Amino acid sequence: MMTEHLDVVVVGAGLSGIGAAATIARRMPGASLAVLESRDVIGGTWDLFRYPGVRSDSDMYTLGYAARPWPGEKAIADGDDIREYVRRAAEETGVRDRIRFRTRVVAASWRSERGHWELTLLHRDPAATGEWREGEAGATSTITCAFLFGCTGYYRYDEGYSPEIPGLGDFAGRVVHPQHWPADLDPAGKRFVIIGSGATAVTLVPALAKRGAHAVMLQRSPTYVAAVPSRDRLALRLKGRLPAPLAYRVVRAKHILGSIVLYQYARRRPAAMKAVLRNAAKAKLPASFDVDTHFAPTYDPWDQRLCAVPGGDLFRAITAGDADVVTDRIERVDEHGVRLASGGRLDADVLVTATGLNVLVLGGIRLDVDGRPVDPGRTMAWKGFMLAGVPNLAYTIGYTNSSWTLRADLVASAVVDLLQRMRRRGTPVVTPQAPTDPGPTAPVIDLAAGYIRRGLAQLPRQGSRSPWRVHQNYLRELVLFRLDPRRRALRFEPAARRT
């Protein structure tokens, strides 16, 4: 029986995967293309996370696709709206018909003698529920493709990070991880303790308070939190005054420039940025609130990602007495709540372990090139989206200091440019060649967040200069991706030469 062969396989039907597939379908209409999605729905992260208040942590004018303007009025959008936006993008671009659901890529082997990837697929029973579990059985099959494009994000979908918390098993109430929020949990009248201080925690606290709960964010150390407008004033002013496409481009440009300026200012003048964030928080909280204990981290801004709270909803919930922040360490969990290292305690009906993610690069696909295993964590990344020594493979990891999709769009366009160049030259194989002297290297994601530190060994490496560095600057990379003539690191070959 002949094995199915495709020109391009995109792995993942989330924000990145749908955008990548739409770009390929639009610019290369004759290419055979499939999107392989391990779950049974479109949306990726925006379908998986269903906890109260889940929302974007970037403005939607840049988190949305450049080719498909965000239609909503909210600059910071709810998860349901983002999921619907991605689903509609898949429908309207024809990508929906190319998605193969409940199909997981477990292994990918490059065969030089044939010039293609051989993918081992696991197909899940449609009756199965929940997320894939490690070692889960299913029917297997094999397909081949000329180019493999991983759009799987960088964390595990089947489980979040759950550190050892002494006594957690003794708790008589309910323990919930935000990554798998139960649909039957009614917050009204309940006391919640959210363990954690990142974007998930600062989103959950005001959302639970709004639903009639009392929520306490229990953090070991503070995180930078900034109030941002939930709606973009410029977008509202331009609505009806400019043609919609032009107004969108203007607002999008404002957000791109704004995020770059903010990041550069924070990195160049961290003390000044600390003062700005502290004073802004102090102005929105009661005079008696200890801002320096709860909202003044010891690290510099953007060492970890800044948490945005639309309309200052977290500060408003604290001011109203519906929520609180406690900075302390857990001594032990008992039947009724949390005993703190300081001697205090927090009684609770529900404990939420908003303790982070587990890193998983390329969806955990086992890679090999002609039988030689590939460890992404020991491999240099060309422009942050191809691996040295690995032919015809690309992946998407977005920006950490601005919208994920800004970089996802850049990578998708760069991949198509590369595919078209390969076709014109009659060289169907392209392989980045590792630099002879890379100098100091670091992970491609440069945050000091806990989940990144835990997953450092998995992350591809970047060097100190182009094309082996991710610059975390959209405008700079826009130029480097499109105009950078230095392609000596890429080796283009006809398939026969590799035989």
Short mmCIF file of C-alpha atoms in Angstrom, two decimals:
data_model
loop_
_atom_site.label_atom_id
_atom_site.label_comp_id
_atom_site.label_asym_id
_atom_site.label_seq_id
_atom_site.Cartn_x
_atom_site.Cartn_y
_atom_site.Cartn_z
CA MET A 1 0.00 0.00 0.00
CA MET A 2 1.38 3.43 -0.96
CA THR A 3 2.10 5.92 1.81
CA GLU A 4 0.41 9.30 1.47
CA HIS A 5 2.85 12.10 0.60
CA LEU A 6 2.25 15.82 1.18
CA ASP A 7 4.24 18.92 0.30
CA VAL A 8 3.82 20.50 3.75
CA VAL A 9 2.53 19.23 7.08
CA VAL A 10 1.68 21.77 9.79
CA VAL A 11 1.50 20.35 13.31
CA GLY A 12 -1.04 22.11 15.52
CA ALA A 13 -4.36 23.88 14.87
CA GLY A 14 -3.98 26.70 17.35
CA LEU A 15 -3.29 30.38 16.70
CA SER A 16 0.12 29.69 15.11
CA GLY A 17 -0.90 26.62 13.12
CA ILE A 18 -4.01 28.16 11.58
CA GLY A 19 -2.06 31.29 10.66
CA ALA A 20 0.78 29.25 9.12
CA ALA A 21 -1.58 27.04 7.13
CA ALA A 22 -3.56 30.05 5.89
CA THR A 23 -0.35 31.75 4.73
CA ILE A 24 0.83 28.63 2.88
CA ALA A 25 -2.59 28.04 1.30
CA ARG A 26 -2.85 31.68 0.15
CA ARG A 27 0.64 32.02 -1.28
CA MET A 28 1.16 28.45 -2.53
CA PRO A 29 -2.31 27.37 -3.68
CA GLY A 30 -1.01 24.32 -5.55
CA ALA A 31 0.81 22.81 -2.57
CA SER A 32 -0.63 19.72 -0.89
CA LEU A 33 -1.08 20.65 2.76
CA ALA A 34 -2.45 19.06 5.92
CA VAL A 35 -2.77 20.32 9.50
CA LEU A 36 -2.42 17.59 12.13
CA GLU A 37 -4.10 18.36 15.44
CA SER A 38 -3.94 16.03 18.44
CA ARG A 39 -7.15 17.39 19.99
CA ASP A 40 -10.60 17.38 18.40
CA VAL A 41 -11.09 21.14 18.15
CA ILE A 42 -9.47 24.27 16.71
CA GLY A 43 -7.93 26.86 19.00
CA GLY A 44 -4.98 25.34 20.84
CA THR A 45 -4.31 27.30 24.03
CA TRP A 46 -7.47 29.34 23.57
CA ASP A 47 -9.63 26.24 23.64
CA LEU A 48 -7.67 24.39 26.33
CA PHE A 49 -7.76 27.13 28.98
CA ARG A 50 -11.30 27.61 30.29
CA TYR A 51 -10.68 29.10 33.72
CA PRO A 52 -12.77 32.15 34.74
CA GLY A 53 -11.64 35.37 33.09
CA VAL A 54 -9.12 33.78 30.70
CA ARG A 55 -8.02 36.49 28.29
CA SER A 56 -5.19 37.67 26.08
CA ASP A 57 -2.09 39.09 27.70
CA SER A 58 -1.30 41.10 24.55
CA ASP A 59 -3.43 43.55 22.61
CA MET A 60 -5.56 41.92 19.93
CA TYR A 61 -4.39 44.33 17.22
CA THR A 62 -1.08 42.45 17.26
CA LEU A 63 -2.20 39.09 18.68
CA GLY A 64 -4.59 38.89 15.73
CA TYR A 65 -3.26 37.99 12.29
CA ALA A 66 -1.87 40.78 10.12
CA ALA A 67 -3.93 39.49 7.18
CA ARG A 68 -7.18 39.24 9.18
CA PRO A 69 -7.94 42.34 11.28
CA TRP A 70 -9.29 41.69 14.75
CA PRO A 71 -13.04 42.48 14.51
CA GLY A 72 -13.79 43.11 18.18
CA GLU A 73 -13.70 46.35 20.16
CA LYS A 74 -11.76 44.96 23.13
CA ALA A 75 -8.01 45.45 22.96
CA ILE A 76 -7.62 42.76 25.65
CA ALA A 77 -10.03 40.03 24.61
CA ASP A 78 -11.71 37.13 26.39
CA GLY A 79 -10.60 33.60 25.63
CA ASP A 80 -13.96 32.68 24.08
CA ASP A 81 -13.70 35.55 21.61
CA ILE A 82 -10.14 34.61 20.63
CA ARG A 83 -11.12 30.98 20.13
CA GLU A 84 -13.99 32.04 17.87
CA TYR A 85 -11.66 34.36 15.93
CA VAL A 86 -9.22 31.51 15.25
CA ARG A 87 -12.06 29.15 14.30
CA ARG A 88 -13.52 31.67 11.86
CA ALA A 89 -10.09 32.30 10.35
CA ALA A 90 -9.77 28.56 9.69
CA GLU A 91 -13.24 28.43 8.12
CA GLU A 92 -12.90 31.51 5.94
CA THR A 93 -9.45 30.62 4.59
CA GLY A 94 -10.36 27.03 3.79
CA VAL A 95 -7.87 25.68 6.32
CA ARG A 96 -10.64 23.95 8.27
CA ASP A 97 -11.00 21.36 5.50
CA ARG A 98 -7.29 20.50 5.74
CA ILE A 99 -7.27 19.73 9.48
CA ARG A 100 -7.03 16.13 10.64
CA PHE A 101 -8.19 16.01 14.23
CA ARG A 102 -7.27 13.49 16.96
CA THR A 103 -3.97 12.89 15.14
CA ARG A 104 -0.75 13.15 17.08
CA VAL A 105 2.72 13.15 15.52
CA VAL A 106 4.82 10.97 17.79
CA ALA A 107 7.95 10.67 15.62
CA ALA A 108 9.47 12.32 12.56
CA SER A 109 12.39 10.75 10.68
CA TRP A 110 14.23 12.53 7.87
CA ARG A 111 15.25 10.16 5.06
CA SER A 112 18.05 11.67 2.99
CA GLU A 113 17.90 9.02 0.30
CA ARG A 114 14.30 10.01 -0.39
CA GLY A 115 14.46 13.67 0.57
CA HIS A 116 11.42 13.66 2.82
CA TRP A 117 10.13 13.32 6.38
CA GLU A 118 8.49 10.10 7.48
CA LEU A 119 5.92 10.83 10.18
CA THR A 120 4.58 8.27 12.62
CA LEU A 121 1.04 9.22 13.63
CA LEU A 122 -1.14 8.10 16.50
CA HIS A 123 -4.89 8.38 15.92
CA ARG A 124 -7.16 8.75 18.90
CA ASP A 125 -10.52 7.06 19.27
CA PRO A 126 -13.25 9.71 18.73
CA ALA A 127 -14.96 8.44 21.90
CA ALA A 128 -11.96 9.30 24.09
CA THR A 129 -12.25 12.35 26.36
CA GLY A 130 -9.81 14.70 28.02
CA GLU A 131 -6.23 15.40 26.96
CA TRP A 132 -3.75 12.91 25.55
CA ARG A 133 -1.90 11.03 28.24
CA GLU A 134 1.66 9.78 28.03
CA GLY A 135 1.66 6.26 26.59
CA GLU A 136 -1.97 6.41 25.49
CA ALA A 137 -2.77 3.73 22.91
CA GLY A 138 -4.32 4.33 19.53
CA ALA A 139 -4.22 3.32 15.89
CA THR A 140 -0.98 4.23 14.12
CA SER A 141 -0.18 5.18 10.54
CA THR A 142 2.65 6.68 8.51
CA ILE A 143 2.70 9.54 6.04
CA THR A 144 5.56 11.43 4.40
CA CYS A 145 6.06 15.11 3.67
CA ALA A 146 8.65 17.29 1.97
CA PHE A 147 8.53 19.99 4.69
CA LEU A 148 7.50 19.80 8.34
CA PHE A 149 6.28 22.91 10.19
CA GLY A 150 5.79 22.63 13.96
CA CYS A 151 3.24 25.05 15.43
CA THR A 152 2.73 23.35 18.77
CA GLY A 153 3.68 26.13 21.19
CA TYR A 154 6.17 25.27 23.88
CA TYR A 155 4.30 23.66 26.77
CA ARG A 156 2.55 20.38 27.56
CA TYR A 157 -1.19 20.28 27.03
CA ASP A 158 -1.92 17.18 29.11
CA GLU A 159 -0.55 18.52 32.39
CA GLY A 160 0.55 21.74 34.05
CA TYR A 161 3.37 22.15 36.53
CA SER A 162 2.40 20.94 40.00
CA PRO A 163 5.19 21.35 42.56
CA GLU A 164 5.26 19.35 45.75
CA ILE A 165 3.13 21.22 48.32
CA PRO A 166 3.34 19.70 51.80
CA GLY A 167 -0.01 18.35 52.98
CA LEU A 168 -1.92 19.05 49.78
CA GLY A 169 -3.49 15.60 49.96
CA ASP A 170 -4.95 16.46 53.39
CA PHE A 171 -7.05 19.33 52.04
CA ALA A 172 -10.78 18.57 52.40
CA GLY A 173 -11.86 21.00 49.69
CA ARG A 174 -11.26 20.98 45.97
CA VAL A 175 -7.82 21.34 44.35
CA VAL A 176 -7.83 22.71 40.79
CA HIS A 177 -5.13 23.45 38.22
CA PRO A 178 -6.17 26.28 35.84
CA GLN A 179 -5.04 24.27 32.81
CA HIS A 180 -7.90 21.84 33.50
CA TRP A 181 -10.62 23.95 35.07
CA PRO A 182 -13.76 21.90 35.93
CA ALA A 183 -16.92 23.08 34.19
CA ASP A 184 -19.07 22.30 37.24
CA LEU A 185 -17.21 24.56 39.69
CA ASP A 186 -19.47 27.42 40.83
CA PRO A 187 -17.35 30.11 42.53
CA ALA A 188 -20.24 31.95 44.23
CA GLY A 189 -19.84 32.17 47.99
CA LYS A 190 -16.62 30.16 48.08
CA ARG A 191 -13.22 31.10 49.48
CA PHE A 192 -10.43 30.61 46.94
CA VAL A 193 -6.69 30.63 47.54
CA ILE A 194 -4.81 30.96 44.26
CA ILE A 195 -1.23 29.76 44.68
CA GLY A 196 0.89 31.70 42.20
CA SER A 197 1.50 35.22 40.97
CA GLY A 198 1.73 35.08 37.16
CA ALA A 199 -0.68 36.07 34.43
CA THR A 200 -3.11 33.25 35.26
CA ALA A 201 -3.32 34.21 38.92
CA VAL A 202 -3.83 37.93 38.30
CA THR A 203 -6.57 37.04 35.82
CA LEU A 204 -8.34 34.55 38.10
CA VAL A 205 -8.51 36.77 41.20
CA PRO A 206 -10.76 39.55 39.81
CA ALA A 207 -12.76 37.08 37.68
CA LEU A 208 -13.60 34.94 40.72
CA ALA A 209 -14.42 38.04 42.77
CA LYS A 210 -16.80 39.14 40.02
CA ARG A 211 -18.54 35.75 40.27
CA GLY A 212 -19.22 36.12 43.98
CA ALA A 213 -16.16 34.44 45.47
CA HIS A 214 -13.53 35.83 47.80
CA ALA A 215 -10.10 35.25 46.24
CA VAL A 216 -6.65 35.48 47.77
CA MET A 217 -3.54 35.41 45.61
CA LEU A 218 -0.83 33.68 47.62
CA GLN A 219 2.60 34.41 46.16
CA ARG A 220 6.13 33.63 47.25
CA SER A 221 7.38 36.80 45.55
CA PRO A 222 5.75 39.66 43.64
CA THR A 223 5.24 40.06 39.90
CA TYR A 224 5.10 43.31 37.94
CA VAL A 225 1.46 44.16 37.24
CA ALA A 226 0.31 47.03 35.04
CA ALA A 227 -3.19 48.32 34.40
CA VAL A 228 -3.97 48.72 30.70
CA PRO A 229 -7.10 49.98 28.92
CA SER A 230 -9.50 47.19 27.99
CA ARG A 231 -10.46 49.15 24.85
CA ASP A 232 -8.17 51.10 22.57
CA ARG A 233 -9.11 54.79 22.54
CA LEU A 234 -7.42 55.46 19.23
CA ALA A 235 -9.31 52.61 17.60
CA LEU A 236 -12.60 53.98 18.92
CA ARG A 237 -11.78 57.49 17.67
CA LEU A 238 -10.80 56.25 14.20
CA LYS A 239 -13.85 54.04 13.82
CA GLY A 240 -16.00 55.49 11.05
CA ARG A 241 -13.48 58.25 10.31
CA LEU A 242 -11.05 56.11 8.33
CA PRO A 243 -11.63 53.06 6.15
CA ALA A 244 -11.55 50.02 8.45
CA PRO A 245 -8.39 48.43 6.92
CA LEU A 246 -6.46 51.71 7.22
CA ALA A 247 -7.66 52.32 10.79
CA TYR A 248 -6.57 48.80 11.73
CA ARG A 249 -3.09 49.33 10.29
CA VAL A 250 -2.71 52.61 12.18
CA VAL A 251 -3.77 51.09 15.51
CA ARG A 252 -1.64 47.99 14.92
CA ALA A 253 1.42 50.17 14.17
CA LYS A 254 0.80 52.11 17.38
CA HIS A 255 0.81 48.93 19.44
CA ILE A 256 3.90 47.53 17.72
CA LEU A 257 5.88 50.71 18.30
CA GLY A 258 4.52 51.10 21.81
CA SER A 259 5.57 47.61 22.89
CA ILE A 260 9.08 48.10 21.45
CA VAL A 261 9.52 51.48 23.15
CA LEU A 262 8.22 50.15 26.47
CA TYR A 263 10.52 47.13 26.36
CA GLN A 264 13.61 49.14 25.39
CA TYR A 265 12.90 51.72 28.09
CA ALA A 266 12.47 48.98 30.70
CA ARG A 267 15.72 47.26 29.74
CA ARG A 268 17.78 50.44 29.47
CA ARG A 269 16.35 52.19 32.54
CA PRO A 270 15.09 49.46 34.85
CA ALA A 271 15.07 51.61 37.97
CA ALA A 272 12.92 54.25 36.30
CA MET A 273 10.55 51.59 34.96
CA LYS A 274 10.26 50.04 38.41
CA ALA A 275 9.25 53.42 39.80
CA VAL A 276 6.64 53.93 37.06
CA LEU A 277 5.03 50.54 37.74
CA ARG A 278 5.15 50.95 41.50
CA ASN A 279 3.59 54.40 41.46
CA ALA A 280 0.89 53.32 39.02
CA ALA A 281 -0.07 50.41 41.29
CA LYS A 282 0.03 52.61 44.40
CA ALA A 283 -2.35 55.10 42.78
CA LYS A 284 -4.98 52.41 42.23
CA LEU A 285 -4.80 50.74 45.64
CA PRO A 286 -5.93 51.81 49.13
CA ALA A 287 -3.50 54.07 50.97
CA SER A 288 -2.91 51.39 53.60
CA PHE A 289 -1.97 48.70 51.07
CA ASP A 290 1.66 47.55 51.25
CA VAL A 291 2.64 48.01 47.60
CA ASP A 292 6.34 47.38 48.20
CA THR A 293 5.68 43.95 49.68
CA HIS A 294 3.10 42.74 47.16
CA PHE A 295 3.82 44.54 43.86
CA ALA A 296 7.53 45.46 43.87
CA PRO A 297 9.64 42.50 42.66
CA THR A 298 13.39 42.34 43.24
CA TYR A 299 14.11 41.46 39.58
CA ASP A 300 14.11 43.99 36.74
CA PRO A 301 11.06 44.57 34.51
CA TRP A 302 10.90 42.09 31.61
CA ASP A 303 13.25 39.61 33.26
CA GLN A 304 9.86 37.96 33.47
CA ARG A 305 6.81 38.83 31.40
CA LEU A 306 4.82 41.85 32.57
CA CYS A 307 1.26 41.00 33.69
CA ALA A 308 -1.40 43.25 32.17
CA VAL A 309 -4.71 43.79 33.97
CA PRO A 310 -7.37 45.42 31.76
CA GLY A 311 -9.04 48.36 33.41
CA GLY A 312 -7.02 47.65 36.58
CA ASP A 313 -9.56 44.94 37.53
CA LEU A 314 -7.19 43.26 40.00
CA PHE A 315 -6.59 46.55 41.82
CA ARG A 316 -10.33 47.28 41.86
CA ALA A 317 -11.14 43.87 43.38
CA ILE A 318 -8.57 44.43 46.13
CA THR A 319 -9.87 47.94 46.83
CA ALA A 320 -13.45 46.64 47.06
CA GLY A 321 -12.42 44.02 49.62
CA ASP A 322 -13.37 41.11 47.36
CA ALA A 323 -9.79 39.98 46.91
CA ASP A 324 -6.43 40.17 48.61
CA VAL A 325 -2.76 39.45 48.00
CA VAL A 326 -0.59 37.62 50.52
CA THR A 327 3.17 37.37 50.04
CA ASP A 328 4.45 34.47 52.10
CA ARG A 329 5.61 30.88 51.88
CA ILE A 330 3.53 27.77 52.46
CA GLU A 331 4.47 25.82 55.55
CA ARG A 332 1.79 23.18 54.99
CA VAL A 333 -1.70 22.61 53.67
CA ASP A 334 -4.15 21.14 56.17
CA GLU A 335 -7.76 20.05 56.00
CA HIS A 336 -9.15 23.58 56.00
CA GLY A 337 -6.57 25.67 54.14
CA VAL A 338 -2.97 26.86 54.11
CA ARG A 339 -0.64 27.38 57.04
CA LEU A 340 1.92 30.06 56.26
CA ALA A 341 5.58 30.21 57.18
CA SER A 342 4.93 33.52 58.99
CA GLY A 343 2.52 31.77 61.37
CA GLY A 344 -0.66 32.97 59.70
CA ARG A 345 -3.17 30.86 57.81
CA LEU A 346 -5.61 31.14 54.92
CA ASP A 347 -8.83 29.16 55.14
CA ALA A 348 -10.19 28.00 51.81
CA ASP A 349 -12.90 26.00 50.11
CA VAL A 350 -10.91 25.72 46.88
CA LEU A 351 -7.16 25.73 46.27
CA VAL A 352 -6.03 26.73 42.79
CA THR A 353 -2.49 25.71 41.88
CA ALA A 354 -1.66 28.45 39.36
CA THR A 355 1.92 27.27 39.52
CA GLY A 356 2.81 27.35 35.85
CA LEU A 357 3.45 25.18 32.81
CA ASN A 358 5.69 22.34 31.75
CA VAL A 359 7.83 23.11 28.71
CA LEU A 360 7.49 20.76 25.72
CA VAL A 361 9.29 21.66 22.48
CA LEU A 362 7.75 20.60 19.14
CA GLY A 363 4.94 18.82 20.91
CA GLY A 364 7.33 16.15 22.15
CA ILE A 365 7.89 14.73 18.65
CA ARG A 366 10.88 12.35 18.53
CA LEU A 367 13.13 13.68 15.77
CA ASP A 368 15.91 11.95 13.91
CA VAL A 369 17.93 12.61 10.77
CA ASP A 370 18.92 9.38 9.03
CA GLY A 371 18.65 7.55 12.31
CA ARG A 372 20.60 10.14 14.33
CA PRO A 373 18.39 11.46 17.16
CA VAL A 374 17.97 15.24 17.29
CA ASP A 375 17.88 16.95 20.68
CA PRO A 376 16.53 20.50 20.13
CA GLY A 377 18.04 21.57 23.45
CA ARG A 378 21.54 20.88 22.11
CA THR A 379 20.92 22.42 18.68
CA MET A 380 21.48 25.94 17.37
CA ALA A 381 18.44 27.73 15.99
CA TRP A 382 18.70 29.60 12.67
CA LYS A 383 16.69 32.85 13.03
CA GLY A 384 14.86 31.16 15.86
CA PHE A 385 12.74 28.94 13.61
CA MET A 386 14.98 26.26 12.02
CA LEU A 387 17.42 23.82 13.62
CA ALA A 388 21.03 23.51 12.49
CA GLY A 389 21.68 20.21 10.74
CA VAL A 390 17.97 19.39 10.41
CA PRO A 391 16.64 19.60 6.82
CA ASN A 392 13.24 20.99 5.83
CA LEU A 393 11.97 21.66 9.35
CA ALA A 394 10.62 24.88 10.84
CA TYR A 395 8.87 25.68 14.11
CA THR A 396 7.15 28.69 15.67
CA ILE A 397 8.00 30.30 18.99
CA GLY A 398 6.65 33.82 19.38
CA TYR A 399 7.95 36.88 21.17
CA THR A 400 8.18 37.05 24.95
CA ASN A 401 8.07 40.85 25.21
CA SER A 402 5.17 41.49 22.84
CA SER A 403 2.52 39.63 20.91
CA TRP A 404 3.19 35.97 20.09
CA THR A 405 1.52 36.35 16.70
CA LEU A 406 3.81 39.11 15.49
CA ARG A 407 6.61 36.59 15.28
CA ALA A 408 4.34 33.72 14.23
CA ASP A 409 3.28 35.78 11.19
CA LEU A 410 6.91 36.58 10.38
CA VAL A 411 7.93 32.92 10.61
CA ALA A 412 5.02 31.74 8.45
CA SER A 413 5.91 34.26 5.71
CA ALA A 414 9.61 33.37 5.97
CA VAL A 415 8.82 29.68 5.56
CA VAL A 416 6.79 30.35 2.43
CA ASP A 417 9.58 32.55 1.05
CA LEU A 418 11.97 29.68 1.65
CA LEU A 419 9.67 27.11 0.01
CA GLN A 420 9.21 29.32 -3.04
CA ARG A 421 12.95 29.87 -3.31
CA MET A 422 13.57 26.12 -3.11
CA ARG A 423 11.03 25.57 -5.88
CA ARG A 424 12.54 28.23 -8.15
CA ARG A 425 16.07 26.86 -7.68
CA GLY A 426 15.04 23.25 -8.10
CA THR A 427 16.63 22.46 -4.72
CA PRO A 428 13.99 20.72 -2.60
CA VAL A 429 16.23 20.32 0.46
CA VAL A 430 17.44 23.14 2.72
CA THR A 431 19.53 22.67 5.85
CA PRO A 432 20.90 25.33 8.22
CA GLN A 433 24.60 24.79 8.85
CA ALA A 434 25.75 25.40 12.41
CA PRO A 435 28.29 28.22 12.86
CA THR A 436 31.86 27.10 13.43
CA ASP A 437 32.24 29.55 16.30
CA PRO A 438 28.84 30.36 17.82
CA GLY A 439 30.32 32.15 20.84
CA PRO A 440 28.22 32.25 24.01
CA THR A 441 24.83 30.58 23.60
CA ALA A 442 21.54 30.87 25.46
CA PRO A 443 18.01 29.45 25.15
CA VAL A 444 15.86 30.99 22.40
CA ILE A 445 13.42 32.12 25.10
CA ASP A 446 15.24 34.59 27.33
CA LEU A 447 12.82 34.92 30.25
CA ALA A 448 13.78 34.14 33.83
CA ALA A 449 10.31 32.73 34.55
CA GLY A 450 10.15 29.49 36.56
CA TYR A 451 8.66 27.37 33.77
CA ILE A 452 11.42 28.48 31.37
CA ARG A 453 14.15 27.73 33.92
CA ARG A 454 12.67 24.27 34.48
CA GLY A 455 12.62 23.60 30.73
CA LEU A 456 15.96 25.11 29.72
CA ALA A 457 17.40 21.76 28.66
CA GLN A 458 14.66 21.35 26.02
CA LEU A 459 14.89 24.76 24.36
CA PRO A 460 16.93 25.29 21.18
CA ARG A 461 19.99 27.48 21.58
CA GLN A 462 20.65 30.93 20.15
CA GLY A 463 23.93 32.70 19.58
CA SER A 464 24.98 36.29 20.11
CA ARG A 465 24.48 37.58 16.56
CA SER A 466 22.34 37.17 13.47
CA PRO A 467 21.22 34.83 11.98
CA TRP A 468 21.56 32.74 15.13
CA ARG A 469 19.85 35.15 17.48
CA VAL A 470 16.23 36.00 18.28
CA HIS A 471 16.24 39.78 18.64
CA GLN A 472 12.89 40.22 20.47
CA ASN A 473 12.28 43.23 18.24
CA TYR A 474 9.60 42.93 15.58
CA LEU A 475 10.77 45.80 13.38
CA ARG A 476 14.36 44.61 13.38
CA GLU A 477 13.36 41.06 12.54
CA LEU A 478 10.96 42.28 9.88
CA VAL A 479 14.00 43.66 8.07
CA LEU A 480 16.25 40.68 8.82
CA PHE A 481 13.66 38.12 7.69
CA ARG A 482 12.90 39.87 4.41
CA LEU A 483 16.06 41.67 3.39
CA ASP A 484 18.94 39.93 5.15
CA PRO A 485 21.21 38.75 2.30
CA ARG A 486 23.36 36.57 4.56
CA ARG A 487 22.07 33.13 3.64
CA ARG A 488 25.42 31.37 3.69
CA ALA A 489 24.26 29.43 6.73
CA LEU A 490 21.67 27.68 4.55
CA ARG A 491 22.65 24.81 2.29
CA PHE A 492 20.29 24.24 -0.65
CA GLU A 493 20.56 20.86 -2.35
CA PRO A 494 18.77 18.83 -4.98
CA ALA A 495 17.37 15.67 -3.44
CA ALA A 496 19.55 13.45 -5.66
CA ARG A 497 22.77 14.94 -4.22
CA ARG A 498 21.84 13.68 -0.75
CA THR A 499 21.51 10.09 -2.00
#
